[in-house]
mmCIF file of C-alpha atoms in Angstrom:
data_model
loop_
_atom_site.group_PDB
_atom_site.id
_atom_site.type_symbol
_atom_site.label_atom_id
_atom_site.label_comp_id
_atom_site.label_asym_id
_atom_site.label_seq_id
_atom_site.Cartn_x
_atom_site.Cartn_y
_atom_site.Cartn_z
ATOM 1 C CA MET A 1 0.010 0.274 -0.178
ATOM 2 C CA GLN A 2 2.811 2.515 1.050
ATOM 3 C CA ILE A 3 3.993 1.375 -2.804
ATOM 4 C CA SER A 4 1.431 2.074 -4.186
ATOM 5 C CA ARG A 5 0.661 5.519 -2.766
ATOM 6 C CA LEU A 6 4.399 6.863 -3.145
ATOM 7 C CA TYR A 7 3.594 5.929 -7.133
ATOM 8 C CA ILE A 8 -0.068 8.006 -7.029
ATOM 9 C CA ASN A 9 1.629 11.304 -5.407
ATOM 10 C CA HIS A 10 5.147 11.381 -7.816
ATOM 11 C CA LYS A 11 3.301 9.552 -11.067
ATOM 12 C CA HIS A 12 4.750 12.510 -12.673
ATOM 13 C CA SER A 13 7.540 12.622 -11.647
ATOM 14 C CA ILE A 14 8.070 9.151 -12.077
ATOM 15 C CA ARG A 15 7.250 8.909 -15.809
ATOM 16 C CA ASN A 16 8.901 12.028 -16.541
ATOM 17 C CA LEU A 17 12.455 10.136 -15.181
ATOM 18 C CA SER A 18 10.856 7.629 -16.959
ATOM 19 C CA LEU A 19 10.894 8.876 -20.504
ATOM 20 C CA TYR A 20 14.296 10.636 -20.220
ATOM 21 C CA PHE A 21 16.051 7.341 -19.253
ATOM 22 C CA THR A 22 14.959 5.684 -21.777
ATOM 23 C CA ALA A 23 15.283 8.601 -24.582
ATOM 24 C CA ASN A 24 18.848 8.107 -23.387
ATOM 25 C CA ILE A 25 19.430 4.269 -22.770
ATOM 26 C CA ILE A 26 17.875 4.355 -26.862
ATOM 27 C CA GLN A 27 20.913 5.974 -28.116
ATOM 28 C CA VAL A 28 23.510 3.818 -26.358
ATOM 29 C CA VAL A 29 21.855 0.631 -27.181
ATOM 30 C CA ILE A 30 21.847 2.113 -30.842
ATOM 31 C CA GLY A 31 25.072 3.410 -30.637
ATOM 32 C CA LEU A 32 26.095 -0.780 -29.597
ATOM 33 C CA LEU A 33 24.526 -1.700 -32.380
ATOM 34 C CA LEU A 34 26.036 0.643 -34.707
ATOM 35 C CA ASN A 35 29.561 -0.377 -33.846
ATOM 36 C CA PRO A 36 29.821 -3.371 -35.402
ATOM 37 C CA LEU A 37 28.745 -2.168 -38.018
ATOM 38 C CA LEU A 38 30.918 0.850 -38.495
ATOM 39 C CA SER A 39 33.970 -1.877 -37.559
ATOM 40 C CA SER A 40 33.419 -3.381 -40.792
ATOM 41 C CA HIS A 41 33.608 -0.976 -42.783
ATOM 42 C CA LEU A 42 36.019 1.785 -40.919
ATOM 43 C CA SER A 43 39.608 1.013 -40.938
ATOM 44 C CA ALA A 44 42.140 0.830 -38.122
ATOM 45 C CA GLU A 45 43.100 4.537 -39.782
ATOM 46 C CA ASP A 46 39.596 5.837 -39.829
ATOM 47 C CA PHE A 47 39.056 5.035 -36.526
ATOM 48 C CA ALA A 48 42.583 6.881 -35.700
ATOM 49 C CA LEU A 49 41.221 9.917 -37.644
ATOM 50 C CA ILE A 50 38.039 10.356 -36.212
ATOM 51 C CA GLY A 51 39.022 10.017 -32.605
ATOM 52 C CA TYR A 52 41.649 12.528 -33.319
ATOM 53 C CA TYR A 53 39.359 14.867 -34.085
ATOM 54 C CA ASP A 54 36.877 14.349 -31.867
ATOM 55 C CA SER A 55 39.891 14.762 -29.246
ATOM 56 C CA PHE A 56 39.473 18.404 -29.760
ATOM 57 C CA ASN A 57 35.296 18.359 -28.885
ATOM 58 C CA LEU A 58 36.538 19.293 -25.652
ATOM 59 C CA PHE A 59 38.755 22.108 -26.797
ATOM 60 C CA ILE A 60 36.709 24.051 -28.907
ATOM 61 C CA LEU A 61 33.460 23.284 -26.768
ATOM 62 C CA PRO A 62 33.896 26.330 -24.048
ATOM 63 C CA PHE A 63 34.677 28.770 -27.069
ATOM 64 C CA LEU A 64 31.452 27.893 -28.943
ATOM 65 C CA SER A 65 28.641 27.280 -26.251
ATOM 66 C CA LEU A 66 30.249 30.181 -23.954
ATOM 67 C CA SER A 67 28.966 27.697 -20.961
ATOM 68 C CA LEU A 68 25.237 29.792 -21.048
ATOM 69 C CA SER A 69 23.009 26.614 -19.910
ATOM 70 C CA SER A 70 24.692 26.623 -16.840
ATOM 71 C CA TYR A 71 24.223 30.277 -15.905
ATOM 72 C CA TYR A 72 19.904 29.161 -17.431
ATOM 73 C CA ALA A 73 20.030 26.615 -15.300
ATOM 74 C CA LYS A 74 21.152 27.849 -12.086
ATOM 75 C CA ASN A 75 19.313 30.673 -12.927
ATOM 76 C CA TYR A 76 15.328 29.213 -13.664
ATOM 77 C CA PHE A 77 14.160 27.951 -10.725
ATOM 78 C CA THR A 78 14.143 31.438 -9.505
ATOM 79 C CA TRP A 79 12.943 33.982 -12.767
ATOM 80 C CA ASP A 80 9.524 34.175 -13.356
ATOM 81 C CA GLU A 81 7.973 32.760 -17.098
ATOM 82 C CA GLY A 82 8.346 36.294 -18.497
ATOM 83 C CA LYS A 83 12.390 36.259 -17.387
ATOM 84 C CA ARG A 84 13.001 32.802 -18.596
ATOM 85 C CA LYS A 85 11.951 33.364 -22.231
ATOM 86 C CA GLU A 86 14.033 36.681 -22.913
ATOM 87 C CA ALA A 87 17.087 35.063 -21.394
ATOM 88 C CA LEU A 88 16.548 31.652 -23.052
ATOM 89 C CA ASN A 89 15.843 33.934 -26.289
ATOM 90 C CA SER A 90 19.042 36.302 -25.644
ATOM 91 C CA LEU A 91 21.361 33.307 -24.718
ATOM 92 C CA VAL A 92 21.067 31.118 -27.531
ATOM 93 C CA LEU A 93 20.811 33.545 -30.068
ATOM 94 C CA PHE A 94 23.958 35.926 -28.306
ATOM 95 C CA GLN A 95 25.423 32.053 -28.552
ATOM 96 C CA GLY A 96 25.101 31.232 -31.927
ATOM 97 C CA LEU A 97 26.757 34.259 -33.424
ATOM 98 C CA ILE A 98 29.811 33.916 -30.618
ATOM 99 C CA GLY A 99 30.037 30.200 -31.938
ATOM 100 C CA LEU A 100 30.351 30.810 -35.505
ATOM 101 C CA VAL A 101 33.119 33.921 -34.798
ATOM 102 C CA SER A 102 34.861 31.179 -32.536
ATOM 103 C CA THR A 103 34.245 28.812 -34.873
ATOM 104 C CA THR A 104 35.663 30.574 -37.773
ATOM 105 C CA LEU A 105 38.742 32.051 -36.163
ATOM 106 C CA LEU A 106 39.490 28.066 -34.290
ATOM 107 C CA LEU A 107 39.781 26.376 -37.417
ATOM 108 C CA VAL A 108 42.450 29.550 -38.883
ATOM 109 C CA SER A 109 44.734 28.172 -36.117
ATOM 110 C CA LEU A 110 44.085 24.613 -36.403
ATOM 111 C CA LYS A 111 45.452 24.743 -40.181
ATOM 112 C CA ILE A 112 48.620 27.017 -38.689
ATOM 113 C CA TYR A 113 49.384 24.356 -36.317
ATOM 114 C CA PHE A 114 48.640 21.758 -38.966
ATOM 115 C CA THR A 115 50.944 23.400 -40.945
ATOM 116 C CA VAL A 116 53.567 24.628 -38.547
ATOM 117 C CA GLN A 117 53.740 20.648 -36.784
ATOM 118 C CA HIS A 118 52.926 18.755 -39.873
ATOM 119 C CA ILE A 119 50.154 16.660 -38.909
ATOM 120 C CA ALA A 120 49.773 13.927 -40.731
ATOM 121 C CA PHE A 121 46.092 13.742 -40.856
ATOM 122 C CA ASP A 122 44.158 15.583 -43.568
ATOM 123 C CA PHE A 123 42.183 19.009 -42.841
ATOM 124 C CA PHE A 124 39.989 19.320 -45.193
ATOM 125 C CA PRO A 125 36.909 18.112 -45.462
ATOM 126 C CA PHE A 126 37.179 16.444 -41.857
ATOM 127 C CA ALA A 127 38.823 19.995 -39.641
ATOM 128 C CA LEU A 128 35.342 21.441 -41.129
ATOM 129 C CA LEU A 129 33.143 18.487 -40.358
ATOM 130 C CA SER A 130 33.836 18.594 -36.588
ATOM 131 C CA PHE A 131 33.661 21.761 -36.119
ATOM 132 C CA GLY A 132 30.763 22.257 -37.380
ATOM 133 C CA LYS A 133 29.361 19.500 -36.166
ATOM 134 C CA VAL A 134 30.385 20.356 -32.458
ATOM 135 C CA TYR A 135 29.096 24.239 -33.218
ATOM 136 C CA LEU A 136 25.365 22.579 -34.172
ATOM 137 C CA GLN A 137 25.953 20.223 -31.209
ATOM 138 C CA CYS A 138 25.998 23.501 -28.631
ATOM 139 C CA ILE A 139 22.606 25.282 -29.433
ATOM 140 C CA PHE A 140 20.399 21.644 -29.105
ATOM 141 C CA SER A 141 21.972 20.806 -26.059
ATOM 142 C CA PHE A 142 20.720 23.903 -24.945
ATOM 143 C CA TYR A 143 17.078 22.598 -26.088
ATOM 144 C CA PHE A 144 16.986 19.152 -24.527
ATOM 145 C CA MET A 145 18.463 20.823 -20.691
ATOM 146 C CA GLN A 146 15.367 23.636 -21.088
ATOM 147 C CA LEU A 147 13.722 20.402 -21.976
ATOM 148 C CA ARG A 148 14.311 18.574 -18.896
ATOM 149 C CA LEU A 149 14.199 22.248 -16.872
ATOM 150 C CA GLU A 150 10.471 22.257 -18.136
ATOM 151 C CA LYS A 151 9.747 18.996 -17.626
ATOM 152 C CA LYS A 152 9.270 18.280 -20.980
ATOM 153 C CA ALA A 153 10.317 14.893 -21.222
ATOM 154 C CA LYS A 154 7.538 13.825 -23.814
ATOM 155 C CA ALA A 155 9.025 16.335 -26.380
ATOM 156 C CA PHE A 156 12.482 15.431 -25.336
ATOM 157 C CA PHE A 157 12.186 11.613 -25.781
ATOM 158 C CA ASN A 158 10.808 12.858 -29.036
ATOM 159 C CA VAL A 159 13.654 14.368 -30.793
ATOM 160 C CA ASN A 160 16.633 12.033 -28.753
ATOM 161 C CA VAL A 161 15.231 9.149 -30.013
ATOM 162 C CA LEU A 162 14.592 10.764 -33.795
ATOM 163 C CA TYR A 163 18.725 11.664 -34.057
ATOM 164 C CA ASN A 164 19.265 8.534 -33.188
ATOM 165 C CA LEU A 165 17.424 7.236 -35.548
ATOM 166 C CA LEU A 166 18.148 9.593 -38.615
ATOM 167 C CA ASN A 167 22.489 8.838 -37.129
ATOM 168 C CA VAL A 168 21.439 4.713 -38.096
ATOM 169 C CA VAL A 169 20.514 6.193 -41.701
ATOM 170 C CA PHE A 170 23.342 8.058 -42.422
ATOM 171 C CA VAL A 171 25.304 5.404 -41.436
ATOM 172 C CA LEU A 172 23.936 3.175 -43.263
ATOM 173 C CA LEU A 173 23.664 5.252 -46.465
ATOM 174 C CA LEU A 174 27.222 7.340 -46.087
ATOM 175 C CA VAL A 175 29.792 4.251 -44.652
ATOM 176 C CA VAL A 176 28.028 1.282 -45.013
ATOM 177 C CA ALA A 177 25.743 1.818 -49.194
ATOM 178 C CA ILE A 178 27.807 4.986 -50.342
ATOM 179 C CA LYS A 179 31.461 3.364 -48.722
ATOM 180 C CA GLY A 180 32.438 6.612 -47.784
ATOM 181 C CA ALA A 181 34.795 5.499 -44.684
ATOM 182 C CA ALA A 182 35.782 7.899 -42.469
ATOM 183 C CA THR A 183 34.084 10.770 -44.551
ATOM 184 C CA GLY A 184 31.221 9.209 -44.869
ATOM 185 C CA ARG A 185 30.465 8.633 -40.606
ATOM 186 C CA MET A 186 31.871 12.517 -39.974
ATOM 187 C CA ALA A 187 29.944 13.886 -42.951
ATOM 188 C CA GLY A 188 26.352 12.365 -41.229
ATOM 189 C CA LEU A 189 26.493 12.904 -38.223
ATOM 190 C CA PHE A 190 26.866 16.456 -39.087
ATOM 191 C CA ILE A 191 24.084 16.718 -41.123
ATOM 192 C CA VAL A 192 22.096 15.069 -38.986
ATOM 193 C CA ASN A 193 23.581 17.635 -35.880
ATOM 194 C CA LEU A 194 22.776 20.127 -39.069
ATOM 195 C CA GLY A 195 19.202 19.288 -39.292
ATOM 196 C CA LEU A 196 18.382 19.267 -35.050
ATOM 197 C CA GLY A 197 20.379 22.586 -34.468
ATOM 198 C CA ILE A 198 18.400 24.316 -36.853
ATOM 199 C CA TYR A 199 14.700 22.671 -35.214
ATOM 200 C CA ALA A 200 16.407 24.480 -31.810
ATOM 201 C CA PHE A 201 17.182 27.594 -32.767
ATOM 202 C CA ARG A 202 13.800 27.804 -33.828
ATOM 203 C CA LYS A 203 11.752 26.837 -31.149
ATOM 204 C CA GLN A 204 14.308 28.289 -28.444
ATOM 205 C CA VAL A 205 14.650 31.726 -30.364
ATOM 206 C CA GLY A 206 11.522 33.472 -30.861
ATOM 207 C CA LYS A 207 12.875 37.399 -31.988
ATOM 208 C CA ALA A 208 16.336 39.116 -33.226
ATOM 209 C CA THR A 209 16.623 40.863 -30.209
ATOM 210 C CA ILE A 210 19.482 39.987 -27.342
ATOM 211 C CA ASN A 211 18.879 41.638 -23.912
ATOM 212 C CA PHE A 212 22.954 42.510 -23.717
ATOM 213 C CA SER A 213 22.222 43.424 -19.211
ATOM 214 C CA ILE A 214 21.182 39.176 -19.079
ATOM 215 C CA THR A 215 24.362 38.110 -21.821
ATOM 216 C CA LYS A 216 26.542 40.429 -19.476
ATOM 217 C CA ASP A 217 25.296 39.132 -16.083
ATOM 218 C CA ALA A 218 25.562 35.473 -17.720
ATOM 219 C CA LEU A 219 29.330 36.480 -19.085
ATOM 220 C CA ARG A 220 30.211 37.816 -15.930
ATOM 221 C CA PHE A 221 28.662 34.320 -14.221
ATOM 222 C CA CYS A 222 30.665 31.860 -16.887
ATOM 223 C CA TRP A 223 34.030 32.730 -17.851
ATOM 224 C CA PRO A 224 35.128 30.959 -14.988
ATOM 225 C CA LEU A 225 32.781 28.386 -16.065
ATOM 226 C CA MET A 226 34.794 29.186 -19.969
ATOM 227 C CA LEU A 227 37.471 28.431 -19.078
ATOM 228 C CA SER A 228 37.180 25.668 -17.032
ATOM 229 C CA ALA A 229 35.477 23.397 -19.341
ATOM 230 C CA LEU A 230 39.034 24.189 -21.793
ATOM 231 C CA LEU A 231 40.431 23.381 -18.815
ATOM 232 C CA THR A 232 38.621 20.122 -19.316
ATOM 233 C CA TYR A 233 40.781 19.772 -23.112
ATOM 234 C CA PHE A 234 43.466 18.357 -20.927
ATOM 235 C CA PHE A 235 41.769 15.716 -18.881
ATOM 236 C CA SER A 236 40.512 13.893 -21.327
ATOM 237 C CA GLY A 237 41.573 14.972 -25.357
ATOM 238 C CA PHE A 238 45.097 15.865 -24.133
ATOM 239 C CA ASP A 239 46.746 12.543 -24.796
ATOM 240 C CA THR A 240 45.518 11.989 -27.829
ATOM 241 C CA LEU A 241 47.453 14.783 -29.200
ATOM 242 C CA LEU A 242 50.402 14.094 -27.176
ATOM 243 C CA LEU A 243 49.689 10.464 -28.949
ATOM 244 C CA GLU A 244 50.224 11.251 -32.769
ATOM 245 C CA ARG A 245 53.124 12.413 -32.362
ATOM 246 C CA VAL A 246 54.128 9.062 -31.625
ATOM 247 C CA ASP A 247 53.693 7.909 -35.289
ATOM 248 C CA ASP A 248 51.916 4.595 -35.343
ATOM 249 C CA MET A 249 48.721 5.051 -36.312
ATOM 250 C CA TYR A 250 47.621 1.229 -36.173
ATOM 251 C CA SER A 251 48.039 1.596 -32.341
ATOM 252 C CA LEU A 252 46.490 4.853 -32.272
ATOM 253 C CA GLY A 253 43.028 3.136 -34.030
ATOM 254 C CA LEU A 254 42.674 0.376 -31.945
ATOM 255 C CA TYR A 255 43.152 3.216 -29.088
ATOM 256 C CA SER A 256 40.187 5.101 -30.501
ATOM 257 C CA VAL A 257 38.755 2.253 -30.917
ATOM 258 C CA ALA A 258 38.408 1.305 -27.332
ATOM 259 C CA VAL A 259 37.980 5.455 -26.552
ATOM 260 C CA LYS A 260 34.939 4.425 -28.733
ATOM 261 C CA ILE A 261 33.711 1.116 -26.285
ATOM 262 C CA ALA A 262 34.498 3.271 -23.070
ATOM 263 C CA SER A 263 32.310 6.752 -24.820
ATOM 264 C CA TYR A 264 29.142 4.149 -24.569
ATOM 265 C CA PHE A 265 29.732 3.667 -21.106
ATOM 266 C CA LEU A 266 29.630 7.603 -20.493
ATOM 267 C CA LEU A 267 26.923 7.634 -22.354
ATOM 268 C CA PHE A 268 25.237 6.004 -19.587
ATOM 269 C CA SER A 269 27.302 7.881 -17.451
ATOM 270 C CA THR A 270 25.511 10.321 -19.279
ATOM 271 C CA SER A 271 22.562 9.509 -19.265
ATOM 272 C CA ILE A 272 21.870 8.717 -15.893
ATOM 273 C CA ASP A 273 23.013 12.389 -15.064
ATOM 274 C CA SER A 274 20.680 13.791 -17.562
ATOM 275 C CA THR A 275 18.005 12.456 -16.091
ATOM 276 C CA PHE A 276 18.438 13.223 -12.315
ATOM 277 C CA GLU A 277 19.717 17.090 -13.355
ATOM 278 C CA PRO A 278 16.966 19.261 -12.367
ATOM 279 C CA ASP A 279 16.897 17.148 -8.825
ATOM 280 C CA PHE A 280 20.519 18.414 -8.746
ATOM 281 C CA TYR A 281 19.864 22.099 -9.074
ATOM 282 C CA ARG A 282 16.121 22.090 -7.570
ATOM 283 C CA HIS A 283 17.399 20.621 -4.020
ATOM 284 C CA ILE A 284 21.300 23.233 -4.660
ATOM 285 C CA SER A 285 18.466 25.735 -5.109
ATOM 286 C CA ASN A 286 16.512 24.666 -1.336
ATOM 287 C CA ASN A 287 19.787 23.920 0.396
ATOM 288 C CA ASN A 288 18.669 20.449 0.516
ATOM 289 C CA ARG A 289 22.145 18.320 1.609
ATOM 290 C CA LYS A 290 20.174 15.631 2.206
ATOM 291 C CA GLY A 291 18.569 15.539 -0.754
ATOM 292 C CA LEU A 292 21.607 16.167 -2.408
ATOM 293 C CA LEU A 293 23.568 13.383 -1.076
ATOM 294 C CA LYS A 294 21.078 10.860 -2.314
ATOM 295 C CA VAL A 295 20.860 12.311 -5.479
ATOM 296 C CA ILE A 296 24.744 11.902 -6.054
ATOM 297 C CA LEU A 297 24.611 8.589 -4.325
ATOM 298 C CA THR A 298 22.350 6.835 -6.101
ATOM 299 C CA THR A 299 23.279 7.896 -9.667
ATOM 300 C CA ASN A 300 27.140 7.054 -9.170
ATOM 301 C CA VAL A 301 26.372 3.481 -8.127
ATOM 302 C CA LEU A 302 23.684 3.301 -10.901
ATOM 303 C CA LYS A 303 27.242 3.747 -13.125
ATOM 304 C CA ILE A 304 29.036 1.373 -11.364
ATOM 305 C CA ALA A 305 27.011 -1.796 -12.261
ATOM 306 C CA PRO A 306 27.601 -2.044 -16.126
ATOM 307 C CA VAL A 307 31.657 -1.732 -15.697
ATOM 308 C CA LEU A 308 31.823 -4.599 -13.103
ATOM 309 C CA VAL A 309 29.879 -6.918 -16.627
ATOM 310 C CA PHE A 310 32.167 -5.401 -19.556
ATOM 311 C CA LEU A 311 35.243 -5.927 -16.386
ATOM 312 C CA VAL A 312 34.078 -9.633 -16.167
ATOM 313 C CA ALA A 313 32.814 -10.509 -19.764
ATOM 314 C CA ALA A 314 35.492 -7.643 -21.831
ATOM 315 C CA GLU A 315 36.926 -10.086 -23.923
ATOM 316 C CA LEU A 316 33.534 -11.295 -25.750
ATOM 317 C CA VAL A 317 32.019 -7.917 -25.522
ATOM 318 C CA MET A 318 35.013 -6.058 -27.248
ATOM 319 C CA GLY A 319 34.577 -9.061 -29.751
ATOM 320 C CA ILE A 320 30.941 -8.116 -30.298
ATOM 321 C CA LEU A 321 30.867 -4.776 -30.759
ATOM 322 C CA THR A 322 33.922 -4.543 -33.211
ATOM 323 C CA ASN A 323 32.614 -7.559 -35.502
ATOM 324 C CA TYR A 324 36.115 -9.587 -34.203
ATOM 325 C CA ARG A 325 38.003 -6.971 -36.361
ATOM 326 C CA TYR A 326 39.323 -4.812 -32.521
ATOM 327 C CA VAL A 327 40.004 -7.364 -30.188
ATOM 328 C CA ASP A 328 43.572 -6.063 -29.393
ATOM 329 C CA ALA A 329 41.899 -2.980 -28.221
ATOM 330 C CA THR A 330 40.544 -5.479 -25.522
ATOM 331 C CA GLY A 331 43.557 -3.984 -23.083
ATOM 332 C CA PHE A 332 42.785 -0.208 -23.549
ATOM 333 C CA ALA A 333 39.390 -0.138 -23.074
ATOM 334 C CA ARG A 334 39.525 -2.364 -19.875
ATOM 335 C CA ILE A 335 41.520 0.443 -18.263
ATOM 336 C CA MET A 336 39.325 3.122 -19.935
ATOM 337 C CA VAL A 337 35.962 1.798 -18.120
ATOM 338 C CA PHE A 338 37.544 2.916 -15.194
ATOM 339 C CA ALA A 339 37.153 7.008 -16.352
ATOM 340 C CA SER A 340 33.561 6.830 -16.530
ATOM 341 C CA ILE A 341 33.525 6.263 -12.665
ATOM 342 C CA THR A 342 35.855 8.987 -11.791
ATOM 343 C CA ARG A 343 35.086 11.258 -14.261
ATOM 344 C CA SER A 344 31.580 11.006 -13.095
ATOM 345 C CA ILE A 345 32.485 12.108 -10.212
ATOM 346 C CA SER A 346 34.673 14.328 -10.355
ATOM 347 C CA PHE A 347 32.126 16.125 -12.236
ATOM 348 C CA THR A 348 29.000 15.515 -10.160
ATOM 349 C CA LEU A 349 31.763 17.332 -7.051
ATOM 350 C CA SER A 350 33.212 19.878 -9.105
ATOM 351 C CA MET A 351 29.213 21.027 -10.606
ATOM 352 C CA THR A 352 27.743 21.239 -6.703
ATOM 353 C CA ILE A 353 31.046 24.559 -6.821
ATOM 354 C CA VAL A 354 29.404 25.951 -9.621
ATOM 355 C CA ALA A 355 25.658 25.074 -8.391
ATOM 356 C CA CYS A 356 26.233 26.543 -5.541
ATOM 357 C CA GLY A 357 27.107 29.594 -6.654
ATOM 358 C CA TYR A 358 31.657 29.524 -6.442
ATOM 359 C CA SER A 359 32.231 30.315 -10.495
ATOM 360 C CA ARG A 360 35.547 31.561 -9.633
ATOM 361 C CA LEU A 361 36.442 28.949 -7.495
ATOM 362 C CA SER A 362 36.146 26.197 -9.654
ATOM 363 C CA LEU A 363 38.271 27.756 -12.722
ATOM 364 C CA VAL A 364 40.879 27.038 -9.356
ATOM 365 C CA GLU A 365 39.703 24.341 -8.910
ATOM 366 C CA LYS A 366 40.368 22.893 -12.679
ATOM 367 C CA LEU A 367 43.578 25.029 -13.048
ATOM 368 C CA SER A 368 45.284 22.726 -9.715
ATOM 369 C CA GLY A 369 43.665 19.660 -11.799
ATOM 370 C CA SER A 370 45.312 20.670 -15.084
ATOM 371 C CA VAL A 371 48.535 21.588 -14.005
ATOM 372 C CA LEU A 372 48.966 18.156 -12.109
ATOM 373 C CA VAL A 373 47.654 16.205 -15.188
ATOM 374 C CA VAL A 374 49.366 17.539 -18.141
ATOM 375 C CA ILE A 375 52.915 17.032 -16.123
ATOM 376 C CA MET A 376 50.607 13.171 -15.630
ATOM 377 C CA TYR A 377 50.490 12.530 -19.642
ATOM 378 C CA VAL A 378 53.436 13.765 -20.785
ATOM 379 C CA LEU A 379 55.249 11.074 -17.199
ATOM 380 C CA LEU A 380 52.556 8.875 -18.334
ATOM 381 C CA ILE A 381 53.173 8.868 -22.157
ATOM 382 C CA ASP A 382 57.017 8.863 -22.717
ATOM 383 C CA ARG A 383 57.088 5.788 -20.830
ATOM 384 C CA TYR A 384 53.932 3.022 -21.428
ATOM 385 C CA GLY A 385 53.212 4.665 -24.420
ATOM 386 C CA PHE A 386 49.670 4.003 -25.239
ATOM 387 C CA THR A 387 48.577 1.999 -22.378
ATOM 388 C CA GLY A 388 50.131 5.038 -20.153
ATOM 389 C CA ALA A 389 48.070 7.182 -21.623
ATOM 390 C CA ALA A 390 44.609 4.810 -20.971
ATOM 391 C CA TRP A 391 45.130 4.908 -17.104
ATOM 392 C CA GLY A 392 46.303 8.498 -17.414
ATOM 393 C CA GLN A 393 41.871 8.622 -18.264
ATOM 394 C CA VAL A 394 41.226 7.187 -15.106
ATOM 395 C CA LEU A 395 44.010 8.638 -13.079
ATOM 396 C CA SER A 396 43.541 12.404 -14.071
ATOM 397 C CA TYR A 397 39.932 12.283 -13.153
ATOM 398 C CA ALA A 398 40.673 10.694 -9.979
ATOM 399 C CA ILE A 399 42.960 13.529 -9.305
ATOM 400 C CA MET A 400 40.681 16.421 -9.807
ATOM 401 C CA SER A 401 37.674 14.586 -7.700
ATOM 402 C CA ILE A 402 40.295 14.618 -4.312
ATOM 403 C CA ILE A 403 40.509 18.848 -5.293
ATOM 404 C CA SER A 404 37.076 18.921 -5.866
ATOM 405 C CA LEU A 405 36.625 17.280 -2.500
ATOM 406 C CA GLY A 406 38.409 19.624 -0.615
ATOM 407 C CA PHE A 407 37.189 23.094 -2.048
ATOM 408 C CA LEU A 408 33.923 21.508 -0.883
ATOM 409 C CA ALA A 409 35.045 21.001 3.147
ATOM 410 C CA TRP A 410 37.108 23.374 2.911
ATOM 411 C CA LEU A 411 33.253 25.652 1.738
ATOM 412 C CA TYR A 412 31.245 23.562 4.185
ATOM 413 C CA TRP A 413 33.375 23.940 7.015
ATOM 414 C CA ASN A 414 33.394 27.697 6.552
ATOM 415 C CA LYS A 415 29.760 28.192 6.208
ATOM 416 C CA LYS A 416 30.098 29.316 2.363
ATOM 417 C CA ILE A 417 28.013 26.241 1.151
ATOM 418 C CA PHE A 418 25.139 25.109 2.344
ATOM 419 C CA GLN A 419 23.512 27.153 4.994
ATOM 420 C CA PRO A 420 19.770 28.973 5.018
ATOM 421 C CA VAL A 421 21.015 32.554 4.812
ATOM 422 C CA HIS A 422 24.270 33.385 3.307
ATOM 423 C CA LYS A 423 25.451 34.859 -0.206
ATOM 424 C CA PRO A 424 28.267 33.490 -2.315
ATOM 425 C CA SER A 425 31.558 35.411 -1.893
ATOM 426 C CA LEU A 426 33.986 34.542 -4.337
#
């Protein structure tokens, strides 16, 4: 009877959570089903090329998104409906315009880097497809956050499933049918993101006006987050940049395959986080320590289960997911799956600091960790090569988690967070 009453009282919330979670799980399942197909039609060199360009994602993302969605999420529950609409319109439009300029400048900078460093990979069209995809993802990622905050679970589910089905269509068309290899795979992702990006932009921007008071306040809050996000590149992405200099494309291909397999565990973790994200911000806003702790423990326990399963059956799983073409990548993948746990813990702790209003402290936190991580990656790759890089992914976020926990403890002991009457001073 208690369970029945609990379900009746929270039926709407349970339904929403189910739709959020199911939509994200469908994305994981479709990715897993596509992987054997991609492995059959992509060479190790193709995976190396795709992995190399994907490694820049975390570096360019802050310049394109400006971290404005964090400002919107932080203030969502304190704004009235009119202010929310005005802020959404201004922030998305401003992000889109600045993102175009940033994308152009980043592409020019990358071309110079390729020329000076004599990078083995072709610049065109891969750089345009890769950077353009990230620019478009920033737009509909903002839209996904908006849907979650508004608890429009059905719309979130429909758009998410549509995105993944279109991804399947373009893999079948451009990779399998046309045999476009890496070009076909990257072009397909760009086209899908272009369609969703245009759709999301039109849903969020109703008029071509920007409230510069809102954007100015947002930038004041977000600039430390932008720099923090930029520093995140050194935790995941910097390793591939160093490994390219080793000049072993086949091993880099295996490493990229392992990164791709491990990314499904990260995607599962992200699915859990996005499902509980509104509750996370609500508990922060309400200074609800018990509620926040419950969300953090629940999400992290759920993420451990699939990792344990993979560790037991890693070779079998890698064989199935790569059509037995890249089983040699199992050793890398077995190490990298641990990164989904350490990264999740690090992300949760870091976001708690940001959500409490200490965005500048978050920058200090990331800067401290980045220095240690860069030194660690250089030493590990120099001594242990690709295996050292794989362990570096795990250890980098473990280091960051320890630093974040230390900052949170300092804030709590000094009564700067979770206090009824307090205004952040940092």
